[in-house]
Coordinates of N, CA and C in Angstrom, one line a residue:
V1113 N 0.8 -1.2 0.0 CA 0.0 0.0 0.0 C 0.9 1.3 0.0
D1114 N 1.9 1.2 0.7 CA 2.7 2.4 0.9 C 4.1 2.3 0.2
H1115 N 4.1 1.7 -1.0 CA 5.4 1.5 -1.7 C 5.4 2.0 -3.1
V1116 N 4.2 2.6 -3.6 CA 4.2 2.9 -5.0 C 4.2 4.4 -5.2
L1117 N 5.1 4.9 -6.0 CA 5.1 6.4 -6.3 C 5.6 6.5 -7.7
R1118 N 4.8 7.2 -8.6 CA 5.3 7.4 -10.0 C 6.2 8.5 -10.1
P1119 N 7.2 8.5 -11.0 CA 8.1 9.6 -11.1 C 7.3 10.8 -11.6
E1120 N 7.4 11.9 -10.9 CA 6.7 13.1 -11.2 C 7.4 14.3 -10.5
P1121 N 7.0 15.5 -10.8 CA 7.8 16.6 -10.2 C 8.0 16.6 -8.7
G1122 N 7.0 16.0 -8.0 CA 7.1 16.0 -6.6 C 8.3 15.1 -6.1
L1123 N 8.7 14.2 -6.9 CA 9.8 13.3 -6.5 C 11.1 14.0 -6.5
L1124 N 11.2 15.1 -7.3 CA 12.5 15.8 -7.3 C 12.7 16.5 -5.9
G1125 N 11.6 16.9 -5.2 CA 11.8 17.5 -3.9 C 11.6 16.5 -2.8
A1126 N 11.6 15.2 -3.1 CA 11.4 14.2 -2.0 C 12.7 14.1 -1.2
R1127 N 12.6 13.6 0.0 CA 13.7 13.4 0.9 C 13.5 12.1 1.7
V1128 N 14.6 11.5 2.1 CA 14.6 10.3 2.9 C 14.8 10.6 4.3
E1129 N 13.9 10.3 5.2 CA 14.0 10.6 6.6 C 13.5 9.4 7.4
D1130 N 14.3 8.9 8.4 CA 13.9 7.8 9.2 C 13.5 6.6 8.4
G1131 N 14.2 6.3 7.3 CA 13.9 5.1 6.5 C 12.6 5.3 5.7
K1132 N 12.1 6.5 5.5 CA 10.9 6.7 4.7 C 11.2 7.7 3.7
L1133 N 10.6 7.6 2.5 CA 10.6 8.6 1.5 C 9.5 9.5 1.7
R1134 N 9.8 10.8 1.9 CA 8.7 11.8 2.3 C 8.6 12.7 1.1
V1135 N 7.3 12.7 0.6 CA 6.9 13.6 -0.5 C 5.8 14.5 -0.1
G1136 N 6.1 15.7 0.3 CA 5.1 16.6 0.9 C 4.7 16.0 2.2
H1137 N 3.4 15.7 2.4 CA 2.8 15.1 3.7 C 2.7 13.6 3.6
A1138 N 3.1 13.0 2.4 CA 3.0 11.6 2.2 C 4.3 11.0 2.5
Q1139 N 4.3 9.7 2.9 CA 5.5 8.9 3.1 C 5.4 7.5 2.5
F1140 N 6.5 7.0 2.1 CA 6.6 5.7 1.4 C 7.7 4.9 1.9
S1141 N 7.5 3.6 1.9 CA 8.5 2.7 2.4 C 9.5 2.2 1.3
A1142 N 9.1 2.4 0.1 CA 9.9 1.9 -1.1 C 9.5 2.7 -2.3
L1143 N 10.3 2.7 -3.3 CA 10.0 3.4 -4.5 C 9.9 2.4 -5.7
L1144 N 8.8 2.4 -6.4 CA 8.6 1.5 -7.6 C 8.6 2.4 -8.8
I1145 N 9.4 2.1 -9.8 CA 9.4 2.8 -11.1 C 9.0 1.8 -12.1
Q1146 N 8.1 2.2 -13.0 CA 7.6 1.2 -14.0 C 7.5 1.9 -15.3
D1147 N 8.1 1.3 -16.3 CA 8.0 1.7 -17.7 C 8.4 3.2 -17.9
L1148 N 9.6 3.5 -17.5 CA 10.1 4.9 -17.6 C 11.2 4.9 -18.7
A1149 N 10.8 5.0 -19.9 CA 11.7 4.9 -21.0 C 12.5 6.2 -21.3
I1150 N 11.9 7.3 -20.9 CA 12.6 8.6 -21.2 C 12.5 9.4 -19.9
A1151 N 13.7 10.0 -19.5 CA 13.7 10.7 -18.2 C 14.9 11.7 -18.2
G1152 N 14.7 12.8 -17.5 CA 15.7 13.8 -17.4 C 16.8 13.3 -16.5
P1153 N 18.0 13.8 -16.6 CA 19.1 13.4 -15.7 C 18.9 13.8 -14.3
E1154 N 18.1 14.9 -14.1 CA 17.9 15.4 -12.8 C 17.0 14.3 -12.0
L1155 N 16.0 13.8 -12.7 CA 15.2 12.7 -12.0 C 16.0 11.5 -11.7
L1156 N 16.8 11.0 -12.7 CA 17.6 9.8 -12.4 C 18.6 10.0 -11.3
Q1157 N 19.2 11.2 -11.2 CA 20.1 11.5 -10.2 C 19.4 11.5 -8.8
Q1158 N 18.2 12.0 -8.8 CA 17.4 11.9 -7.5 C 17.1 10.5 -7.1
I1159 N 16.7 9.7 -8.1 CA 16.4 8.3 -7.8 C 17.6 7.6 -7.3
R1160 N 18.7 7.8 -7.9 CA 20.0 7.2 -7.4 C 20.3 7.6 -6.0
R1161 N 20.1 8.9 -5.7 CA 20.4 9.5 -4.4 C 19.5 8.8 -3.4
I1162 N 18.2 8.6 -3.7 CA 17.3 7.9 -2.8 C 17.7 6.5 -2.5
G1163 N 18.2 5.8 -3.6 CA 18.6 4.4 -3.4 C 19.9 4.4 -2.5
L1164 N 20.8 5.3 -2.7 CA 22.0 5.3 -1.9 C 21.8 5.6 -0.5
Q1165 N 20.6 6.2 -0.1 CA 20.3 6.5 1.2 C 19.6 5.4 1.9
G1166 N 19.5 4.2 1.2 CA 19.0 3.0 1.9 C 17.6 2.7 1.6
L1167 N 16.8 3.5 0.9 CA 15.4 3.2 0.6 C 15.4 2.2 -0.6
P1168 N 14.6 1.1 -0.4 CA 14.5 0.1 -1.5 C 13.9 0.8 -2.8
V1169 N 14.5 0.6 -3.9 CA 14.1 1.1 -5.2 C 14.0 -0.1 -6.1
V1170 N 12.8 -0.4 -6.7 CA 12.6 -1.4 -7.6 C 12.2 -0.8 -9.0
W1171 N 12.9 -1.2 -10.0 CA 12.7 -0.7 -11.4 C 12.2 -1.8 -12.3
Q1172 N 11.0 -1.6 -12.8 CA 10.5 -2.6 -13.7 C 10.5 -2.0 -15.1
G1173 N 11.1 -2.8 -16.1 CA 11.2 -2.3 -17.4 C 12.6 -1.8 -17.7
H1174 N 12.9 -1.4 -19.0 CA 14.2 -0.9 -19.4 C 14.5 0.4 -18.7
L1175 N 15.8 0.6 -18.5 CA 16.3 1.9 -18.0 C 16.4 2.8 -19.2
P1176 N 16.2 4.1 -18.9 CA 16.1 5.1 -20.0 C 17.5 5.2 -20.7
R1177 N 17.4 5.6 -22.0 CA 18.6 5.7 -22.8 C 18.7 7.1 -23.4
R1178 N 17.6 7.9 -23.2 CA 17.7 9.3 -23.6 C 16.9 10.2 -22.7
A1179 N 17.2 11.5 -22.7 CA 16.6 12.5 -21.9 C 15.3 13.0 -22.6
A1180 N 14.4 13.6 -21.7 CA 13.2 14.2 -22.3 C 13.6 15.6 -22.8
G1181 N 12.9 16.0 -23.9 CA 13.1 17.4 -24.4 C 14.3 17.4 -25.4
W1182 N 14.4 18.6 -26.0 CA 15.5 18.9 -27.0 C 16.6 19.8 -26.5
R1183 N 16.4 20.4 -25.4 CA 17.4 21.3 -24.9 C 18.7 20.6 -24.5
D1184 N 19.8 21.0 -25.2 CA 21.1 20.4 -24.9 C 21.0 18.9 -25.0
Q1185 N 20.3 18.4 -26.0 CA 20.0 16.9 -26.0 C 21.2 16.0 -26.0
V1186 N 22.3 16.4 -26.7 CA 23.4 15.5 -26.8 C 24.1 15.3 -25.4
N1187 N 24.3 16.3 -24.7 CA 25.0 16.2 -23.4 C 24.0 15.6 -22.4
R1188 N 22.7 15.9 -22.5 CA 21.8 15.3 -21.5 C 21.6 13.8 -21.8
D1189 N 21.6 13.4 -23.1 CA 21.5 12.0 -23.4 C 22.7 11.2 -22.8
R1190 N 23.9 11.8 -23.0 CA 25.1 11.2 -22.4 C 25.0 11.0 -20.9
R1191 N 24.5 12.1 -20.3 CA 24.3 12.0 -18.8 C 23.3 11.0 -18.4
V1192 N 22.3 10.8 -19.2 CA 21.3 9.8 -18.9 C 21.9 8.4 -19.0
L1193 N 22.7 8.1 -20.0 CA 23.3 6.8 -20.2 C 24.3 6.5 -19.0
T1194 N 25.0 7.6 -18.6 CA 25.9 7.4 -17.5 C 25.2 7.0 -16.2
L1195 N 24.1 7.8 -15.9 CA 23.3 7.5 -14.7 C 22.6 6.2 -14.8
A1196 N 22.2 5.8 -16.0 CA 21.5 4.5 -16.1 C 22.4 3.4 -15.7
E1197 N 23.7 3.5 -16.1 CA 24.7 2.5 -15.7 C 24.9 2.5 -14.2
Q1198 N 24.9 3.7 -13.6 CA 25.1 3.8 -12.1 C 23.9 3.2 -11.4
L1199 N 22.7 3.4 -12.0 CA 21.5 2.9 -11.3 C 21.4 1.4 -11.3
Q1200 N 22.1 0.7 -12.2 CA 22.1 -0.7 -12.1 C 22.7 -1.3 -10.9
E1201 N 23.5 -0.5 -10.2 CA 24.1 -0.9 -9.0 C 23.3 -0.5 -7.7
T1202 N 22.3 0.3 -8.0 CA 21.5 0.9 -6.9 C 20.1 0.4 -6.7
V1203 N 19.5 0.0 -7.9 CA 18.1 -0.4 -7.9 C 18.0 -1.9 -8.1
A1204 N 16.9 -2.5 -7.7 CA 16.6 -3.9 -8.0 C 15.8 -3.9 -9.3
W1205 N 16.4 -4.4 -10.3 CA 15.7 -4.4 -11.7 C 14.9 -5.7 -11.9
V1206 N 13.7 -5.5 -12.4 CA 12.9 -6.7 -12.7 C 12.3 -6.5 -14.1
D1207 N 12.0 -7.6 -14.8 CA 11.6 -7.5 -16.2 C 10.1 -7.3 -16.4
S1208 N 9.3 -7.9 -15.5 CA 7.9 -7.9 -15.8 C 7.1 -7.5 -14.5
P1209 N 5.9 -7.0 -14.6 CA 5.1 -6.7 -13.4 C 4.9 -7.9 -12.5
A1210 N 4.9 -9.1 -13.0 CA 4.8 -10.3 -12.1 C 5.9 -10.4 -11.1
D1211 N 7.1 -9.8 -11.4 CA 8.2 -10.0 -10.5 C 8.3 -8.8 -9.5
V1212 N 7.4 -7.8 -9.6 CA 7.5 -6.7 -8.7 C 7.3 -7.1 -7.3
T1213 N 6.3 -7.8 -7.0 CA 6.0 -8.2 -5.6 C 7.1 -8.9 -4.9
A1214 N 7.7 -9.9 -5.7 CA 8.8 -10.6 -5.1 C 10.0 -9.7 -4.8
A1215 N 10.3 -8.8 -5.7 CA 11.4 -7.9 -5.5 C 11.2 -7.0 -4.3
L1216 N 10.0 -6.5 -4.1 CA 9.7 -5.7 -3.0 C 9.8 -6.4 -1.7
R1217 N 9.3 -7.7 -1.7 CA 9.4 -8.5 -0.5 C 10.9 -8.8 -0.1
S1218 N 11.7 -9.1 -1.2 CA 13.1 -9.4 -0.9 C 13.9 -8.2 -0.4
S1219 N 13.4 -7.0 -0.7 CA 14.0 -5.8 -0.2 C 13.8 -5.6 1.3
G1220 N 12.9 -6.5 1.9 CA 12.6 -6.3 3.3 C 11.3 -5.6 3.6
L1221 N 10.6 -5.2 2.5 CA 9.4 -4.4 2.7 C 8.2 -5.3 3.2
Q1222 N 7.6 -4.8 4.3 CA 6.4 -5.5 4.8 C 5.2 -4.8 4.2
Q1223 N 4.6 -5.4 3.2 CA 3.5 -4.8 2.5 C 2.2 -4.9 3.3
R1224 N 1.5 -3.8 3.4 CA 0.2 -3.8 4.1 C -0.8 -4.6 3.4
L1225 N -0.8 -4.6 2.1 CA -1.6 -5.5 1.3 C -0.7 -6.3 0.3
R1226 N -0.7 -7.6 0.5 CA 0.2 -8.4 -0.3 C -0.7 -9.2 -1.3
P1227 N -0.6 -8.9 -2.6 CA -1.4 -9.7 -3.6 C -1.1 -11.1 -3.6
L1228 N -2.1 -12.0 -3.7 CA -1.9 -13.4 -3.8 C -1.8 -13.8 -5.2
P1229 N -1.2 -15.0 -5.5 CA -1.0 -15.4 -6.9 C -2.3 -15.5 -7.7
S1230 N -3.4 -15.7 -7.1 CA -4.7 -15.8 -7.8 C -5.2 -14.4 -8.3
S1231 N -4.5 -13.4 -8.0 CA -5.0 -12.0 -8.4 C -4.8 -11.8 -9.8
T1232 N -5.7 -11.0 -10.4 CA -5.6 -10.6 -11.8 C -5.2 -9.2 -11.9
N1233 N -4.0 -9.0 -12.5 CA -3.4 -7.7 -12.8 C -3.4 -6.8 -11.5
P1234 N -2.8 -7.3 -10.4 CA -2.8 -6.5 -9.2 C -1.9 -5.2 -9.4
S1235 N -0.9 -5.3 -10.3 CA 0.0 -4.1 -10.4 C -0.6 -3.0 -11.1
Q1236 N -1.8 -3.1 -11.7 CA -2.5 -2.0 -12.3 C -3.3 -1.2 -11.3
L1237 N -3.3 -1.6 -10.0 CA -4.0 -0.9 -9.0 C -3.0 0.1 -8.3
R1238 N -3.4 1.4 -8.3 CA -2.6 2.4 -7.5 C -3.2 2.5 -6.2
L1239 N -2.4 2.5 -5.1 CA -2.9 2.4 -3.8 C -2.4 3.6 -3.0
N1240 N -3.3 4.1 -2.1 CA -3.0 5.1 -1.2 C -3.7 4.8 0.2
R1241 N -2.9 5.0 1.3 CA -3.4 4.5 2.6 C -3.5 5.7 3.5
R1242 N -4.6 5.7 4.3 CA -4.8 6.7 5.3 C -5.2 6.0 6.6
V1243 N -4.4 6.3 7.7 CA -4.7 5.7 9.0 C -5.7 6.5 9.7
I1244 N -6.7 5.9 10.3 CA -7.7 6.5 11.1 C -7.7 5.8 12.4
D1245 N -8.3 6.4 13.4 CA -8.5 5.8 14.7 C -9.3 4.5 14.6
G1246 N -8.7 3.4 15.0 CA -9.4 2.1 14.9 C -9.5 1.5 13.5
G1247 N -8.7 2.0 12.6 CA -8.8 1.4 11.3 C -7.9 2.0 10.2
E1248 N -8.1 1.6 9.0 CA -7.4 2.2 7.8 C -8.3 2.3 6.7
V1249 N -8.1 3.3 5.8 CA -8.8 3.5 4.6 C -7.8 3.4 3.5
I1250 N -8.0 2.5 2.5 CA -7.1 2.3 1.4 C -7.8 2.6 0.1
L1251 N -7.3 3.6 -0.6 CA -7.8 4.0 -1.9 C -7.2 3.0 -3.0
L1252 N -8.1 2.5 -3.8 CA -7.7 1.6 -4.9 C -8.1 2.2 -6.2
F1253 N -7.2 2.6 -7.0 CA -7.5 3.2 -8.3 C -7.0 2.3 -9.4
N1254 N -7.9 1.8 -10.3 CA -7.5 1.0 -11.4 C -7.3 1.9 -12.6
E1255 N -6.0 2.1 -13.0 CA -5.7 3.0 -14.0 C -5.7 2.4 -15.4
A1256 N -6.0 1.1 -15.5 CA -6.0 0.4 -16.8 C -7.4 0.3 -17.4
N1257 N -7.4 -0.2 -18.6 CA -8.7 -0.4 -19.3 C -9.4 -1.7 -19.1
D1258 N -8.8 -2.5 -18.2 CA -9.4 -3.8 -17.8 C -9.7 -3.8 -16.4
N1259 N -10.7 -4.6 -16.0 CA -11.1 -4.8 -14.6 C -10.0 -5.5 -13.9
A1260 N -9.8 -5.2 -12.6 CA -8.8 -5.8 -11.8 C -9.5 -6.5 -10.6
A1261 N -9.3 -7.8 -10.6 CA -9.9 -8.7 -9.5 C -8.7 -9.2 -8.7
S1262 N -8.6 -8.8 -7.5 CA -7.4 -9.2 -6.7 C -7.8 -9.7 -5.3
S1263 N -7.0 -10.6 -4.8 CA -7.1 -11.1 -3.4 C -5.8 -10.7 -2.7
F1264 N -6.0 -10.1 -1.5 CA -4.9 -9.6 -0.8 C -4.8 -10.2 0.6
E1265 N -3.6 -10.4 1.1 CA -3.4 -10.8 2.5 C -3.1 -9.5 3.2
I1266 N -3.8 -9.2 4.3 CA -3.8 -7.9 4.9 C -2.9 -8.0 6.2
M1267 N -2.0 -7.1 6.3 CA -1.2 -7.0 7.6 C -2.1 -6.4 8.7
G1268 N -2.1 -7.0 9.8 CA -2.9 -6.5 11.0 C -4.0 -7.5 11.3
S1269 N -4.7 -7.2 12.4 CA -5.9 -8.0 12.8 C -7.1 -7.1 12.7
W1270 N -8.0 -7.4 11.7 CA -9.2 -6.6 11.5 C -10.4 -7.4 11.7
R1271 N -11.4 -6.8 12.3 CA -12.7 -7.5 12.6 C -13.7 -7.4 11.4
Q1272 N -13.6 -6.3 10.6 CA -14.5 -6.2 9.5 C -13.9 -5.3 8.4
A1273 N -14.4 -5.5 7.2 CA -13.9 -4.8 6.0 C -15.1 -4.5 5.2
H1274 N -15.1 -3.3 4.5 CA -16.1 -2.8 3.6 C -15.4 -2.3 2.3
L1275 N -16.0 -2.6 1.2 CA -15.6 -2.0 -0.1 C -16.6 -0.9 -0.4
L1276 N -16.1 0.4 -0.5 CA -16.9 1.5 -0.7 C -16.8 2.1 -2.1
D1277 N -17.9 2.4 -2.7 CA -18.0 3.0 -4.1 C -18.2 4.5 -3.9
P1278 N -17.2 5.4 -4.2 CA -17.4 6.8 -4.0 C -18.5 7.4 -4.9
G1279 N -18.7 6.7 -6.1 CA -19.7 7.2 -7.0 C -21.1 7.0 -6.6
S1280 N -21.4 5.8 -6.1 CA -22.8 5.5 -5.7 C -23.1 5.6 -4.2
G1281 N -22.0 5.6 -3.4 CA -22.2 5.6 -2.0 C -22.4 4.2 -1.4
E1282 N -22.4 3.2 -2.3 CA -22.6 1.8 -1.8 C -21.5 1.4 -0.9
A1283 N -21.8 0.7 0.1 CA -20.8 0.1 1.1 C -21.1 -1.4 1.2
S1284 N -20.2 -2.2 0.6 CA -20.4 -3.7 0.6 C -19.5 -4.3 1.6
P1285 N -20.1 -5.1 2.6 CA -19.3 -5.8 3.5 C -18.5 -6.9 2.8
L1286 N -17.2 -7.1 3.2 CA -16.4 -8.1 2.6 C -16.0 -9.1 3.7
P1287 N -16.1 -10.4 3.3 CA -15.7 -11.4 4.2 C -14.2 -11.4 4.4
L1288 N -13.8 -11.6 5.7 CA -12.4 -11.7 6.0 C -12.1 -13.1 6.3
E1289 N -11.3 -13.8 5.5 CA -11.0 -15.2 5.7 C -9.5 -15.3 6.0
G1290 N -9.2 -15.4 7.3 CA -7.8 -15.4 7.7 C -7.0 -14.2 7.3
Q1291 N -7.6 -13.0 7.4 CA -7.0 -11.8 7.0 C -6.7 -11.7 5.5
I1292 N -7.5 -12.4 4.7 CA -7.5 -12.4 3.2 C -8.8 -11.8 2.7
V1293 N -8.7 -10.8 1.9 CA -9.8 -10.1 1.4 C -9.7 -10.0 -0.2
S1294 N -10.9 -10.2 -0.8 CA -10.9 -10.1 -2.3 C -11.7 -8.9 -2.7
V1295 N -11.2 -8.2 -3.7 CA -11.8 -7.0 -4.2 C -11.8 -7.0 -5.7
E1296 N -12.7 -6.3 -6.3 CA -12.8 -6.0 -7.8 C -13.0 -4.6 -8.0
V1297 N -12.1 -4.0 -8.9 CA -12.2 -2.6 -9.2 C -12.4 -2.4 -10.7
P1298 N -13.5 -1.8 -11.1 CA -13.7 -1.7 -12.6 C -12.6 -0.8 -13.2
A1299 N -12.4 -1.0 -14.5 CA -11.5 -0.2 -15.3 C -11.7 1.3 -15.1
G1300 N -10.6 2.0 -14.8 CA -10.7 3.4 -14.7 C -11.5 4.0 -13.5
R1301 N -11.7 3.1 -12.5 CA -12.6 3.5 -11.4 C -11.8 3.4 -10.1
V1302 N -12.4 4.0 -9.0 CA -11.9 4.0 -7.7 C -12.8 3.3 -6.7
R1303 N -12.2 2.5 -5.8 CA -12.9 2.0 -4.7 C -12.1 2.2 -3.4
L1304 N -12.8 2.3 -2.3 CA -12.1 2.5 -1.0 C -12.3 1.2 -0.2
L1305 N -11.2 0.7 0.4 CA -11.2 -0.4 1.2 C -11.1 0.1 2.7
L1306 N -12.2 -0.1 3.4 CA -12.2 0.3 4.8 C -12.0 -0.9 5.7
L1307 N -11.0 -0.8 6.5 CA -10.6 -1.9 7.5 C -10.8 -1.3 8.9
Q1308 N -11.5 -2.1 9.7 CA -11.8 -1.6 11.1 C -11.6 -2.7 12.1
D1309 N -11.1 -2.3 13.3 CA -11.0 -3.3 14.4 C -12.1 -3.0 15.4
A1310 N -13.0 -2.1 15.0 CA -14.2 -1.7 15.9 C -15.2 -2.9 15.9
A1311 N -16.1 -2.8 16.9 CA -17.1 -3.8 17.1 C -18.1 -3.8 16.0
Q1312 N -18.8 -4.9 15.8 CA -19.7 -5.0 14.7 C -20.8 -4.0 14.7
E1313 N -21.2 -3.4 15.8 CA -22.2 -2.4 15.8 C -21.9 -1.1 15.1
Q1314 N -20.6 -0.9 14.8 CA -20.2 0.2 14.1 C -20.3 -0.1 12.6
S1315 N -21.4 -0.1 12.0 CA -21.7 -0.5 10.7 C -22.6 0.4 10.0
P1316 N -22.8 0.3 8.6 CA -23.7 1.2 7.9 C -25.1 1.1 8.4
A1317 N -25.5 0.0 9.0 CA -26.9 -0.2 9.5 C -27.1 0.7 10.7
N1318 N -26.0 1.1 11.4 CA -26.1 1.9 12.6 C -25.4 3.2 12.4
A1319 N -25.7 3.9 11.3 CA -25.0 5.1 10.9 C -25.1 6.1 12.0
G1320 N -24.0 6.8 12.3 CA -24.0 7.8 13.4 C -23.6 7.3 14.7
T1321 N -23.5 6.0 14.9 CA -23.2 5.5 16.3 C -21.6 5.5 16.5
A1322 N -20.9 5.4 15.4 CA -19.4 5.3 15.5 C -18.8 6.7 15.8
P1323 N -17.8 6.8 16.6 CA -17.2 8.1 16.9 C -16.6 8.7 15.6
D1324 N -16.7 10.0 15.4 CA -16.2 10.7 14.2 C -14.7 10.3 13.9
S1325 N -13.9 10.1 15.0 CA -12.5 9.9 14.8 C -12.3 8.5 14.2
V1326 N -13.3 7.6 14.3 CA -13.1 6.2 13.7 C -13.6 6.2 12.3
W1327 N -14.8 6.4 12.1 CA -15.4 6.5 10.8 C -16.9 6.9 10.9
D1328 N -17.2 7.9 10.1 CA -18.5 8.5 10.2 C -19.4 8.0 9.1
W1329 N -20.2 6.9 9.4 CA -21.0 6.4 8.4 C -22.1 7.3 7.9
E1330 N -22.6 8.2 8.8 CA -23.6 9.1 8.5 C -23.1 10.1 7.4
Q1331 N -21.9 10.6 7.6 CA -21.3 11.5 6.6 C -21.1 10.8 5.3
W1332 N -20.7 9.5 5.3 CA -20.5 8.8 4.1 C -21.8 8.6 3.3
Q1333 N -22.9 8.3 4.0 CA -24.2 8.1 3.4 C -24.9 9.4 3.0
D1334 N -24.6 10.4 3.7 CA -25.2 11.7 3.4 C -24.2 12.8 3.5
P1335 N -23.3 12.9 2.5 CA -22.2 13.9 2.6 C -22.7 15.3 2.5
S1336 N -22.0 16.3 3.1 CA -22.3 17.7 3.0 C -22.3 18.1 1.5
V1337 N -22.9 19.2 1.2 CA -23.0 19.8 -0.1 C -21.6 20.0 -0.7
Q1338 N -20.7 20.5 0.1 CA -19.3 20.8 -0.4 C -18.6 19.5 -0.9
L1339 N -19.0 18.3 -0.4 CA -18.3 17.1 -0.8 C -18.9 16.4 -1.9
R1340 N -20.1 16.9 -2.4 CA -20.8 16.2 -3.5 C -20.2 16.6 -4.9
P1341 N -20.3 15.7 -5.8 CA -19.8 16.1 -7.2 C -20.6 17.2 -7.8
M1342 N -19.9 18.0 -8.6 CA -20.6 19.1 -9.3 C -21.5 18.6 -10.4

């Protein structure tokens, strides 16, 4: 859940503190780069710096061979080739998305959600995690054109789980079988996975009974005007 970050302008200002990659107010336990064929030398230098500071970096796909843009392209392309060679000593390189999970685990990363072999295209899900009192909320975004059906082993001990649809407001209870949960996210859509260690009475059927600091079912079922789509 907390290991995926795409190369973007925010990464250039990222820093490693206390074993975490901090980007603004977010923090990550590892950096995963996928299908980055063209990149500026500034970005590659930052990725190398992050790896040298001890953060696990997994690179899936070929390393870049040219820089983005046309400004001073000859010198920048040479710099990219040099950095690509240096990165081979810093990052864990894998060929296919199927090898990403194994590479992350071998780096020592304890994944909050570990996809099981039965999962369909788990790497196409972009994840973001928010810790709340008594639980966690995990955003699952399927950026691909195909549906993603995945089964995950969840770190922690949870009493109940719900899959939330931000578009319809539907909240579907999910069975927890030995801390394994199965979800399906349609192509190009978002779902929220709500994990709670609260008692069963804190459920959609009893909206408003749970403390606001845990999860506000009443707010979810009837959001304020400011939170509604235009």
